[in-house]
Structure formats: C-alpha cells, structure tokens
Amino acid sequence: MKTVLNVFIALVLFTNISFAQVGWTIDPAHTNARFEVKHLGIAIVDGAFTKLEGTVETANATNFDKAKVNFSIDVNSINTRVQMRDDHLKSDDFFNAEKYPKMTLTNATLNQGKGGFVLTGDLTIRDVTKKVTFQVKQNGGIITDPWGKTRAGFTATTSINRFDYNIKYNDKLPTGVDAVAPTVEIIVYVEAVKN
C-alpha cells in the first residue's frame, strides 16, 4: 500500500512539473506599440501608445511556441507628437477614448511558423472584437540581463482596416482620396521579463 501511495505522489508531482506554466510580464519601459497610416494619399503619419501592459505564459523558460498572450493598451496614452491631432484621435471620430479607454488583445496564442512565429488572438477596439493575426519575429533569443533577470524580445506586425472597428472618420479630398486611409499598419516591439 505504501509503495502504491509513493507512486501516486510521484505521478502527481511529475504531472504538476510537466504542466507548470512559466509567467512573463511585458516590460512597459522597453515595449512600444506603434501605428502608421497614409495621410492625404501622399505621406505616412505615425504614432504610439505610451501606456500598456501584458502577460505571456509559456510551457517552459526556453521556448515560446504555444505561448498564451494577453495585452492591454491605454487609448488615452496615444502620442503622435501633435496635441490637436491626439485630441481628435481620442474623439468619437476615431477611438472615443472616454467611452472605450482600453484596446485589448486576448485569447492570443503564439505558434512557431516558418522563419518566425504567428500570433492569433481577439483584438478589441471600441466595441468591436475581431480575430487578428500578427507575424512575429524573436529578436536575439532569450538572455539574462546584467541584473539576473531573464528577458526575451519580439517584433510583431499586422495591418487592420480601421472601419472594421467602427473607427468611422471618412473625410475625402475633392479627388476622392481618403484624408486618412482605411488601412493601419501596426508594429509592436515587445520585451518580456520572466517572473
């Protein structure tokens, strides 16, 4: 009986070790969520969100395949270096930051692909949630920083149609060209720290 009990305890311990998750936290000081959009059909306007947070869960500390990712961005932190434009972007023409202060990426899974990772999850902007896929490149592997913390860096890119998310501003030039293009390029530079 004692032997059976010992085997059972060993199996429980092995199972817990096998399925233990490794937690990572997004380092906001070294993470940057950026966007680019064509303006008047001739130029690119870019900006960033300066307040964000996120978590990653991996099966172990050496591989991000099948990692679970959740991300949240403070819409009021938008910064395009022009206050009048930032205020307009926070209005109901665009994000309506007063009513919808957060953008989120939830239920996201990072899968190893050819030449990088693919991240697929639910992106919520305003009152719309849609599945979105990011192409993700790991930058330089996993390292130990000078203070003994384990870190990993990634670059994630995708594009969305802003009209899909009820970002409805639609002024056009007399020629019919969009003042602000529907397609928005998103670039996220992420640095994650193991908990």
mmCIF file of C-alpha atoms in Angstrom:
data_model
loop_
_atom_site.group_PDB
_atom_site.id
_atom_site.type_symbol
_atom_site.label_atom_id
_atom_site.label_comp_id
_atom_site.label_asym_id
_atom_site.label_seq_id
_atom_site.Cartn_x
_atom_site.Cartn_y
_atom_site.Cartn_z
ATOM 1 C CA MET A 1 0.000 0.000 0.000
ATOM 2 C CA LYS A 2 2.818 2.345 0.894
ATOM 3 C CA THR A 3 4.511 1.672 -2.467
ATOM 4 C CA VAL A 4 1.284 2.448 -4.349
ATOM 5 C CA LEU A 5 0.927 5.701 -2.381
ATOM 6 C CA ASN A 6 4.523 6.697 -3.187
ATOM 7 C CA VAL A 7 3.963 6.007 -6.906
ATOM 8 C CA PHE A 8 0.759 8.084 -6.830
ATOM 9 C CA ILE A 9 2.556 11.024 -5.151
ATOM 10 C CA ALA A 10 5.384 10.802 -7.686
ATOM 11 C CA LEU A 11 2.892 10.855 -10.559
ATOM 12 C CA VAL A 12 1.130 13.902 -9.121
ATOM 13 C CA LEU A 13 4.427 15.732 -8.687
ATOM 14 C CA PHE A 14 5.540 14.801 -12.208
ATOM 15 C CA THR A 15 2.218 15.964 -13.659
ATOM 16 C CA ASN A 16 2.442 19.301 -11.847
ATOM 17 C CA ILE A 17 6.008 19.815 -13.055
ATOM 18 C CA SER A 18 5.128 18.799 -16.620
ATOM 19 C CA PHE A 19 2.233 21.233 -16.915
ATOM 20 C CA ALA A 20 3.619 24.100 -14.862
ATOM 21 C CA GLN A 21 3.431 27.389 -16.747
ATOM 22 C CA VAL A 22 6.200 29.971 -16.858
ATOM 23 C CA GLY A 23 4.921 33.518 -16.454
ATOM 24 C CA TRP A 24 6.368 36.544 -18.236
ATOM 25 C CA THR A 25 5.441 40.215 -17.845
ATOM 26 C CA ILE A 26 5.688 42.800 -20.604
ATOM 27 C CA ASP A 27 8.250 45.453 -19.655
ATOM 28 C CA PRO A 28 6.462 48.752 -20.468
ATOM 29 C CA ALA A 29 9.722 50.717 -20.369
ATOM 30 C CA HIS A 30 11.044 48.662 -23.295
ATOM 31 C CA THR A 31 7.832 47.904 -25.182
ATOM 32 C CA ASN A 32 6.389 50.120 -27.883
ATOM 33 C CA ALA A 33 3.022 49.802 -29.670
ATOM 34 C CA ARG A 34 3.160 51.865 -32.856
ATOM 35 C CA PHE A 35 0.909 52.520 -35.840
ATOM 36 C CA GLU A 36 1.300 54.024 -39.304
ATOM 37 C CA VAL A 37 -1.405 55.276 -41.665
ATOM 38 C CA LYS A 38 -1.338 57.053 -45.031
ATOM 39 C CA HIS A 39 -2.366 60.732 -44.927
ATOM 40 C CA LEU A 40 -3.869 62.536 -47.951
ATOM 41 C CA GLY A 41 -2.621 59.705 -50.150
ATOM 42 C CA ILE A 42 0.936 61.051 -50.127
ATOM 43 C CA ALA A 43 2.540 60.676 -46.684
ATOM 44 C CA ILE A 44 2.675 58.437 -43.626
ATOM 45 C CA VAL A 45 1.618 59.629 -40.174
ATOM 46 C CA ASP A 46 2.805 57.519 -37.275
ATOM 47 C CA GLY A 47 2.218 57.424 -33.560
ATOM 48 C CA ALA A 48 2.476 55.281 -30.460
ATOM 49 C CA PHE A 49 0.653 54.360 -27.286
ATOM 50 C CA THR A 50 2.850 55.053 -24.275
ATOM 51 C CA LYS A 51 0.927 53.102 -21.598
ATOM 52 C CA LEU A 52 0.436 49.374 -21.966
ATOM 53 C CA GLU A 53 0.660 46.114 -20.066
ATOM 54 C CA GLY A 54 0.670 42.451 -20.908
ATOM 55 C CA THR A 55 1.434 38.917 -19.849
ATOM 56 C CA VAL A 56 2.786 35.809 -21.544
ATOM 57 C CA GLU A 57 2.577 32.208 -20.356
ATOM 58 C CA THR A 58 4.914 29.572 -21.773
ATOM 59 C CA ALA A 59 5.272 25.842 -21.134
ATOM 60 C CA ASN A 60 8.937 26.343 -20.210
ATOM 61 C CA ALA A 61 11.548 29.085 -19.972
ATOM 62 C CA THR A 62 13.282 28.315 -23.272
ATOM 63 C CA ASN A 63 10.553 28.126 -25.909
ATOM 64 C CA PHE A 64 7.663 30.454 -26.772
ATOM 65 C CA ASP A 65 5.840 28.020 -29.053
ATOM 66 C CA LYS A 66 2.178 27.731 -27.949
ATOM 67 C CA ALA A 67 2.614 30.687 -25.556
ATOM 68 C CA LYS A 68 -0.560 32.401 -24.332
ATOM 69 C CA VAL A 69 -0.548 36.204 -24.696
ATOM 70 C CA ASN A 70 -2.780 38.965 -23.301
ATOM 71 C CA PHE A 71 -2.205 42.650 -23.940
ATOM 72 C CA SER A 72 -3.914 45.898 -22.911
ATOM 73 C CA ILE A 73 -3.293 49.435 -24.200
ATOM 74 C CA ASP A 74 -4.432 52.715 -22.648
ATOM 75 C CA VAL A 75 -6.036 54.578 -25.562
ATOM 76 C CA ASN A 76 -5.620 57.931 -23.777
ATOM 77 C CA SER A 77 -1.845 57.487 -23.988
ATOM 78 C CA ILE A 78 -1.847 57.988 -27.766
ATOM 79 C CA ASN A 79 1.023 60.202 -28.920
ATOM 80 C CA THR A 80 1.513 61.467 -32.476
ATOM 81 C CA ARG A 81 3.582 64.468 -31.324
ATOM 82 C CA VAL A 82 0.743 66.896 -32.190
ATOM 83 C CA GLN A 83 -1.679 67.612 -29.332
ATOM 84 C CA MET A 84 -4.547 68.741 -31.588
ATOM 85 C CA ARG A 85 -4.279 65.526 -33.614
ATOM 86 C CA ASP A 86 -4.047 63.399 -30.457
ATOM 87 C CA ASP A 87 -7.217 65.039 -29.124
ATOM 88 C CA HIS A 88 -9.003 64.350 -32.407
ATOM 89 C CA LEU A 89 -7.905 60.699 -32.327
ATOM 90 C CA LYS A 90 -9.352 60.374 -28.810
ATOM 91 C CA SER A 91 -12.721 61.731 -30.011
ATOM 92 C CA ASP A 92 -15.652 59.705 -31.350
ATOM 93 C CA ASP A 93 -14.387 60.217 -34.919
ATOM 94 C CA PHE A 94 -11.706 57.673 -34.045
ATOM 95 C CA PHE A 95 -11.229 55.809 -30.738
ATOM 96 C CA ASN A 96 -13.757 57.524 -28.429
ATOM 97 C CA ALA A 97 -11.276 57.101 -25.584
ATOM 98 C CA GLU A 98 -13.751 58.383 -22.997
ATOM 99 C CA LYS A 99 -16.180 55.525 -23.659
ATOM 100 C CA TYR A 100 -13.629 52.899 -24.742
ATOM 101 C CA PRO A 101 -10.423 53.640 -22.792
ATOM 102 C CA LYS A 102 -8.715 50.291 -23.486
ATOM 103 C CA MET A 103 -7.689 48.312 -26.533
ATOM 104 C CA THR A 104 -7.044 44.652 -25.793
ATOM 105 C CA LEU A 105 -5.607 41.547 -27.371
ATOM 106 C CA THR A 106 -6.969 38.467 -25.585
ATOM 107 C CA ASN A 107 -7.052 34.691 -26.065
ATOM 108 C CA ALA A 108 -3.929 35.024 -28.193
ATOM 109 C CA THR A 109 -1.670 32.076 -28.960
ATOM 110 C CA LEU A 110 1.860 32.283 -30.357
ATOM 111 C CA ASN A 111 2.702 29.424 -32.726
ATOM 112 C CA GLN A 112 6.046 28.609 -34.296
ATOM 113 C CA GLY A 113 5.968 29.036 -38.058
ATOM 114 C CA LYS A 114 8.492 29.088 -40.873
ATOM 115 C CA GLY A 115 11.013 31.825 -40.155
ATOM 116 C CA GLY A 116 9.212 33.121 -37.068
ATOM 117 C CA PHE A 117 6.009 32.950 -35.066
ATOM 118 C CA VAL A 118 2.366 33.624 -35.832
ATOM 119 C CA LEU A 119 0.258 35.247 -33.097
ATOM 120 C CA THR A 120 -3.520 34.926 -33.428
ATOM 121 C CA GLY A 121 -5.964 36.430 -30.965
ATOM 122 C CA ASP A 122 -9.024 38.595 -30.364
ATOM 123 C CA LEU A 123 -8.349 42.302 -30.905
ATOM 124 C CA THR A 124 -10.893 44.651 -29.331
ATOM 125 C CA ILE A 125 -11.026 48.303 -30.377
ATOM 126 C CA ARG A 126 -14.012 50.401 -29.323
ATOM 127 C CA ASP A 127 -16.970 47.979 -29.146
ATOM 128 C CA VAL A 128 -15.733 45.537 -31.801
ATOM 129 C CA THR A 129 -13.763 42.328 -31.308
ATOM 130 C CA LYS A 130 -12.240 40.595 -34.322
ATOM 131 C CA LYS A 131 -9.696 37.836 -34.839
ATOM 132 C CA VAL A 132 -6.333 39.226 -35.947
ATOM 133 C CA THR A 133 -3.041 37.597 -36.913
ATOM 134 C CA PHE A 134 0.399 39.079 -36.267
ATOM 135 C CA GLN A 135 3.650 37.989 -37.859
ATOM 136 C CA VAL A 136 6.190 37.778 -35.025
ATOM 137 C CA LYS A 137 9.972 37.701 -35.094
ATOM 138 C CA GLN A 138 12.007 36.853 -31.996
ATOM 139 C CA ASN A 139 14.869 39.305 -31.589
ATOM 140 C CA GLY A 140 18.064 37.654 -30.389
ATOM 141 C CA GLY A 141 16.742 34.752 -28.343
ATOM 142 C CA ILE A 142 16.436 34.601 -24.559
ATOM 143 C CA ILE A 143 19.072 36.345 -22.438
ATOM 144 C CA THR A 144 19.973 37.016 -18.828
ATOM 145 C CA ASP A 145 20.333 40.749 -18.230
ATOM 146 C CA PRO A 146 23.076 42.302 -16.035
ATOM 147 C CA TRP A 147 20.701 42.197 -13.029
ATOM 148 C CA GLY A 148 19.989 38.475 -13.322
ATOM 149 C CA LYS A 149 16.555 38.670 -14.957
ATOM 150 C CA THR A 150 15.579 36.532 -17.947
ATOM 151 C CA ARG A 151 14.358 38.527 -20.942
ATOM 152 C CA ALA A 152 13.142 37.944 -24.495
ATOM 153 C CA GLY A 153 12.342 40.421 -27.261
ATOM 154 C CA PHE A 154 9.926 40.269 -30.193
ATOM 155 C CA THR A 155 8.660 42.374 -33.075
ATOM 156 C CA ALA A 156 5.015 41.811 -34.086
ATOM 157 C CA THR A 157 3.390 43.297 -37.181
ATOM 158 C CA THR A 158 -0.062 43.264 -38.733
ATOM 159 C CA SER A 159 -2.456 45.519 -40.617
ATOM 160 C CA ILE A 160 -6.137 46.164 -39.989
ATOM 161 C CA ASN A 161 -8.943 48.048 -41.677
ATOM 162 C CA ARG A 162 -9.997 50.688 -39.144
ATOM 163 C CA PHE A 163 -13.569 50.722 -40.489
ATOM 164 C CA ASP A 164 -13.885 47.123 -39.235
ATOM 165 C CA TYR A 165 -13.586 48.536 -35.707
ATOM 166 C CA ASN A 166 -16.070 51.404 -36.066
ATOM 167 C CA ILE A 167 -13.302 53.991 -36.425
ATOM 168 C CA LYS A 168 -15.539 55.897 -38.760
ATOM 169 C CA TYR A 169 -13.760 59.155 -39.716
ATOM 170 C CA ASN A 170 -14.147 59.287 -43.508
ATOM 171 C CA ASP A 171 -13.252 62.725 -44.887
ATOM 172 C CA LYS A 172 -12.092 62.712 -48.504
ATOM 173 C CA LEU A 173 -10.266 65.108 -50.764
ATOM 174 C CA PRO A 174 -12.130 66.538 -53.795
ATOM 175 C CA THR A 175 -10.305 63.874 -55.840
ATOM 176 C CA GLY A 176 -11.904 61.123 -53.719
ATOM 177 C CA VAL A 177 -8.678 60.209 -51.905
ATOM 178 C CA ASP A 178 -9.089 59.389 -48.204
ATOM 179 C CA ALA A 179 -7.784 62.066 -45.851
ATOM 180 C CA VAL A 180 -6.873 59.168 -43.544
ATOM 181 C CA ALA A 181 -6.518 55.768 -45.202
ATOM 182 C CA PRO A 182 -8.597 52.803 -44.025
ATOM 183 C CA THR A 183 -5.571 50.506 -43.661
ATOM 184 C CA VAL A 184 -3.495 50.895 -40.496
ATOM 185 C CA GLU A 185 -0.131 49.205 -40.078
ATOM 186 C CA ILE A 186 0.615 48.071 -36.517
ATOM 187 C CA ILE A 187 4.114 47.414 -35.193
ATOM 188 C CA VAL A 188 4.673 46.237 -31.627
ATOM 189 C CA TYR A 189 8.166 45.966 -30.155
ATOM 190 C CA VAL A 190 7.951 43.775 -27.049
ATOM 191 C CA GLU A 191 10.383 42.998 -24.257
ATOM 192 C CA ALA A 192 9.179 40.326 -21.837
ATOM 193 C CA VAL A 193 10.672 39.565 -18.412
ATOM 194 C CA LYS A 194 10.315 36.165 -16.752
ATOM 195 C CA ASN A 195 8.505 36.428 -13.412
#
